Amino acid sequence: MAEVGYFSLILALIVSLYGIIAFLLGVRKQNPMFLSSAKNASLAVALLCTVATGIMVFYLMTGEYTIKYVYSYTSNDLSVFYRFAALWAGNAGSLLLWLLLLVWYTVIVAYSKKTQHLTPYASSILLLNSAFFLFVLAFLSNPFERVSGWYPGTYLADGAGMNPMLQNPGMVFHPVTTYLGYVGFAVPFAYAMAALITRNSDDQWIRVTRRWTIVAWLFLTLGNLWGAQWAYIELGWGGYWGWDPVENASFIPWLTGSAFLHSVMIQERKNMLKVWNVSLISITYVLTLFGTFLVRSGVLTSVHAFGSGPLGRYFLIFTVFMCFFAGVLIIFRYDLLTQDHTFESFLSKESSFLLNNLVLVGMAFAIYFGTIYPLISEAVRGVKVSVGAPYFNSVIAPLGIVLFLLMGICPLIAWRKASWRNLVKNFLWPALGALVVVIILFVSGERKIYPMLGYATAFFTMATILLEFIRGTRVRHRITKEPYPLAFIRLLLRNRRRHGGYIIHLGLVIMLIGIIGSNNSDIQLTKTVNFGESVEIGNYRIVYEGLYEKQNGKKDIVYADLLISDKESGKLLGRIEPQKVFYQTTKQPATEVGLRSTLKEDLYIILSAWEKDGTATFKFHVNPLVAWIWIGGYILIIGTIFALWPGRGSQAGSKYLSKASYPTATNLGEGGQVS
């Protein structure tokens, strides 16, 4: 069946090239037969890629170790859970998954009945992407390649097994969601290029791809969130984000994608920023390809990378080609994209959204520069100079504070030109509250400028969001006489897109609080102790009671028994068992951290080393507020799903306003609409 899988990829490559030609000929000659044939070709490509993927999954599940990929990433002792996840554990399999997602996205676009004048071009661009991945899989990274020395009748009893660091639930969810995000951004890019090719300068392509963009952003958000959780639990270094090149590669397009989602609102509302929006979605798409290049080229060291090889060169060529393609189109259609409207005032929603965009893109550029600087230094000076967390933290911290400040201002400031009365009404109390936060922190002993500004900004933004909910609920209650809880729920349902955005911002603010706390108030201690000795860190007393060994299947586990109690009261808080797990397939043990997590802080313990006499060395971390990063992240996800969820809620419109004289949106300012 391996030959069938490989032949499916070859045939899919041929059919995808035919589909591109058929789409373009169908449009040029206005021939429905060509267009119909091209749609069928895109479906045939999807089916062929599904066959190839299905065969690979079958081999992984049944342990066909004569297939090099199966041998490299699975073994007999691997659970079904991870056998399936092995599909994306390596280079060829992950590309196969990427391709599978891309071709089915292409089918959805090709058979879409919306904007049929754009669909053939968009489908062609997506098929071009598919053809590239098929070329790579067919000629550079064949997933069905046999092990060296194989001949018919050869049988291998076991495989090399999966990397221990990958044997974590994060392995199942993080890569898939990241790929869904990466691939998803190809759709709005394809439609944007189609609009340029057909000389359509309106915002139709934006309306068609809005859900595609939000879904892609949602999955990329999940990918980053679950990746951080995975690193926190599995890598055993005490943190969740280390500014690793591959981490950065997925975060940078998230930033530019976020900028795009905000700036399209201005084009929809004011018919402005057309060049900016097309450029943003092009940059976001190209950055997803650049991230793939980083993972597979081996040019930068990363624990997440697949290693070096010839693939990086081809991905770089394709990335440069698509960047050139988009750039040329934007230049030649620049006259169509110039805007008729201009900004009327700096104090307006339009200006605040543009400033928001500039900050997001500035953050993306700063991270991008820091990520590729080792390559630049090696090319110029011959020495690869690494860029560490201090650079990223020092650059991103001030930009992040500005970004969150704008997050509180943008939704509530008026379009065109805001009045000072509007500004005072919406922002006076949140600003005073933020000032009180700074004073309280200063009095309590905090002297670091960024934590104080960060907490104050978080309070300001959260206050503006909550005040907006309160005002809207009160107005709806006055108009409809609904109970406050019902008025609040129906207020949210009436405008899912707007209030879903508020929930997203609220989640981001909560994440900010967790990030500030965990990065500026953490405590670390490394100590070697004997049986019965205790260690004090933060508010904890930790007693080392023993070192034990156990076996779980074919894994040998060495673990320490630690008794945790409150240092002041002596109250028993429980036990923690940090572990080192030894696998038969590798000499390097995996770290399983001991973790006690509360809303206040995490007690995070790593078993580093031990001696024959039982003495052991531990790394102790007290990480404040980490739980709020995950809570805020899931609130963000809920807000995104809420904004996407179809359906209409109860409405309170003009029919209520004739019954009584109640405050209206105008009285409340820009943010207080009953809608």
Coordinates of N, CA, C and O in Angstrom, one line a residue, residues 212-279:
W212 N -13.3 33.2 7.7 CA -12.1 32.4 7.5 C -10.9 33.0 8.3 O -10.1 32.3 9.0
T213 N -10.8 34.3 8.3 CA -9.7 35.0 9.0 C -9.9 34.8 10.5 O -8.9 34.5 11.2
I214 N -11.1 35.0 11.1 CA -11.3 34.8 12.5 C -11.0 33.4 12.9 O -10.4 33.1 14.0
V215 N -11.4 32.4 12.1 CA -11.2 31.0 12.5 C -9.7 30.7 12.4 O -9.2 30.0 13.3
A216 N -9.0 31.2 11.4 CA -7.5 31.0 11.4 C -6.9 31.6 12.6 O -6.0 31.0 13.2
W217 N -7.3 32.9 12.9 CA -6.7 33.5 14.1 C -7.1 32.8 15.4 O -6.2 32.6 16.3
L218 N -8.3 32.2 15.5 CA -8.7 31.4 16.6 C -7.8 30.2 16.8 O -7.3 29.9 17.9
F219 N -7.5 29.5 15.7 CA -6.7 28.3 15.8 C -5.3 28.6 16.1 O -4.6 27.9 16.9
L220 N -4.8 29.7 15.5 CA -3.4 30.1 15.8 C -3.2 30.5 17.3 O -2.2 30.3 17.9
T221 N -4.3 31.2 17.8 CA -4.3 31.5 19.2 C -4.3 30.3 20.1 O -3.5 30.2 21.0
L222 N -5.1 29.3 19.7 CA -5.1 28.0 20.5 C -3.7 27.4 20.4 O -3.2 26.8 21.4
G223 N -3.1 27.4 19.2 CA -1.8 26.8 19.0 C -0.8 27.4 19.9 O 0.0 26.7 20.5
N224 N -0.7 28.7 20.0 CA 0.2 29.4 20.9 C -0.1 29.1 22.3 O 0.8 28.9 23.1
L225 N -1.4 29.2 22.7 CA -1.7 28.9 24.1 C -1.4 27.5 24.5 O -0.7 27.3 25.6
W226 N -1.8 26.5 23.7 CA -1.5 25.1 24.1 C 0.0 24.8 24.0 O 0.6 24.0 24.8
G227 N 0.7 25.5 23.1 CA 2.2 25.3 23.0 C 2.9 25.9 24.3 O 3.8 25.2 24.8
A228 N 2.4 27.0 24.8 CA 2.9 27.5 26.1 C 2.7 26.6 27.2 O 3.5 26.4 28.1
Q229 N 1.5 26.1 27.3 CA 1.1 25.1 28.4 C 2.0 23.9 28.3 O 2.5 23.3 29.3
W230 N 2.2 23.4 27.1 CA 3.0 22.2 26.9 C 4.4 22.4 27.3 O 5.0 21.6 28.0
A231 N 5.0 23.6 26.9 CA 6.4 23.9 27.3 C 6.5 24.0 28.8 O 7.5 23.6 29.4
Y232 N 5.5 24.6 29.4 CA 5.5 24.8 30.9 C 5.6 23.5 31.6 O 6.3 23.4 32.6
I233 N 4.8 22.5 31.2 CA 4.7 21.3 31.9 C 5.8 20.3 31.5 O 6.4 19.6 32.3
E234 N 6.2 20.3 30.2 CA 7.0 19.2 29.7 C 8.5 19.5 29.7 O 9.3 18.7 30.0
L235 N 8.9 20.8 29.3 CA 10.3 21.0 29.1 C 11.1 21.2 30.4 O 12.3 21.1 30.4
G236 N 10.4 21.5 31.5 CA 11.1 21.5 32.8 C 12.1 22.6 33.0 O 13.2 22.4 33.6
W237 N 11.8 23.8 32.5 CA 12.7 24.9 32.7 C 12.1 26.0 33.6 O 12.7 27.1 33.8
G238 N 10.8 25.8 34.0 CA 10.2 26.8 34.9 C 9.4 27.8 34.2 O 8.7 28.6 34.9
G239 N 9.4 27.9 32.9 CA 8.6 29.0 32.2 C 7.7 28.4 31.1 O 7.7 27.2 30.9
Y240 N 7.0 29.3 30.5 CA 6.1 28.9 29.4 C 6.4 29.5 28.1 O 5.8 29.2 27.1
W241 N 7.3 30.5 28.1 CA 7.6 31.2 26.8 C 9.1 31.6 26.9 O 9.4 32.5 27.7
G242 N 9.9 31.1 26.0 CA 11.3 31.4 26.1 C 11.8 32.2 24.9 O 13.0 32.3 24.7
W243 N 10.9 32.8 24.0 CA 11.3 33.5 22.8 C 12.2 32.6 21.9 O 13.1 33.1 21.3
D244 N 11.8 31.3 21.9 CA 12.5 30.4 21.0 C 12.1 30.8 19.5 O 11.0 31.3 19.3
P245 N 13.0 30.6 18.6 CA 12.7 31.0 17.2 C 11.4 30.4 16.6 O 10.7 31.1 15.9
V246 N 11.1 29.1 17.0 CA 9.9 28.5 16.4 C 8.6 29.1 17.2 O 7.6 29.2 16.6
E247 N 8.8 29.4 18.5 CA 7.7 30.0 19.2 C 7.4 31.4 18.5 O 6.2 31.7 18.3
N248 N 8.5 32.1 18.2 CA 8.3 33.4 17.6 C 7.7 33.3 16.2 O 6.9 34.1 15.8
A249 N 8.0 32.2 15.5 CA 7.5 32.0 14.2 C 6.0 31.9 14.1 O 5.4 32.2 13.1
S250 N 5.4 31.4 15.2 CA 3.9 31.3 15.2 C 3.3 32.5 15.9 O 2.1 32.8 15.6
F251 N 4.1 33.2 16.7 CA 3.5 34.4 17.3 C 3.5 35.6 16.4 O 2.6 36.5 16.5
I252 N 4.5 35.8 15.5 CA 4.6 36.9 14.6 C 3.4 37.0 13.7 O 2.7 38.1 13.6
P253 N 3.0 35.9 13.0 CA 1.8 36.0 12.2 C 0.5 36.2 13.0 O -0.5 36.8 12.5
W254 N 0.5 35.8 14.3 CA -0.6 36.1 15.1 C -0.7 37.6 15.4 O -1.9 38.1 15.4
L255 N 0.4 38.3 15.5 CA 0.4 39.7 15.7 C -0.1 40.4 14.5 O -1.0 41.3 14.5
T256 N 0.4 40.1 13.3 CA 0.0 40.7 12.1 C -1.5 40.4 11.7 O -2.2 41.2 11.2
G257 N -1.9 39.1 12.0 CA -3.2 38.7 11.8 C -4.2 39.5 12.7 O -5.3 39.9 12.3
S258 N -3.8 39.8 13.9 CA -4.6 40.6 14.9 C -4.7 42.0 14.3 O -5.8 42.6 14.4
A259 N -3.6 42.5 13.8 CA -3.7 43.9 13.2 C -4.6 43.9 12.0 O -5.4 44.9 11.9
F260 N -4.6 42.9 11.2 CA -5.5 42.8 10.0 C -7.0 42.8 10.5 O -7.8 43.5 9.9
L261 N -7.3 42.0 11.5 CA -8.6 41.9 11.9 C -9.2 43.2 12.4 O -10.4 43.5 12.3
H262 N -8.3 44.0 13.0 CA -8.7 45.3 13.5 C -8.9 46.3 12.3 O -9.8 47.1 12.3
S263 N -7.9 46.3 11.4 CA -7.9 47.4 10.4 C -9.0 47.2 9.3 O -9.4 48.1 8.7
V264 N -9.4 45.9 9.1 CA -10.5 45.7 8.1 C -11.8 46.4 8.6 O -12.7 46.7 7.8
M265 N -12.0 46.6 9.9 CA -13.1 47.3 10.4 C -13.2 48.7 9.8 O -14.3 49.2 9.5
I266 N -12.1 49.3 9.7 CA -12.0 50.7 9.1 C -12.4 50.7 7.7 O -13.1 51.6 7.2
Q267 N -11.9 49.7 6.9 CA -12.3 49.6 5.5 C -13.8 49.3 5.3 O -14.4 49.9 4.5
E268 N -14.3 48.4 6.2 CA -15.7 48.1 6.1 C -16.6 49.4 6.4 O -17.6 49.6 5.8
R269 N -16.1 50.1 7.4 CA -16.9 51.3 7.9 C -16.7 52.6 7.1 O -17.6 53.3 6.8
K270 N -15.4 52.8 6.8 CA -15.0 54.1 6.2 C -14.4 54.0 4.8 O -14.0 55.0 4.3
N271 N -14.2 52.8 4.3 CA -13.6 52.6 3.0 C -12.2 53.1 2.9 O -11.8 53.7 1.9
M272 N -11.4 52.9 4.0 CA -10.1 53.4 4.1 C -9.1 52.2 4.3 O -9.5 51.1 4.6
L273 N -7.8 52.5 4.2 CA -6.7 51.5 4.5 C -6.8 50.3 3.6 O -6.4 49.2 4.0
K274 N -7.1 50.5 2.3 CA -7.2 49.4 1.4 C -5.8 48.8 1.1 O -5.6 47.5 1.2
V275 N -4.8 49.6 0.9 CA -3.5 49.2 0.6 C -2.9 48.5 1.9 O -2.3 47.4 1.8
W276 N -3.2 49.1 3.0 CA -2.7 48.5 4.3 C -3.2 47.2 4.5 O -2.5 46.2 4.9
N277 N -4.5 47.0 4.3 CA -5.2 45.7 4.6 C -4.7 44.6 3.6 O -4.4 43.4 4.1
V278 N -4.5 44.9 2.3 CA -4.0 43.9 1.4 C -2.6 43.5 1.8 O -2.2 42.4 1.7
S279 N -1.8 44.5 2.2 CA -0.4 44.3 2.6 C -0.3 43.5 3.8 O 0.5 42.6 4.0

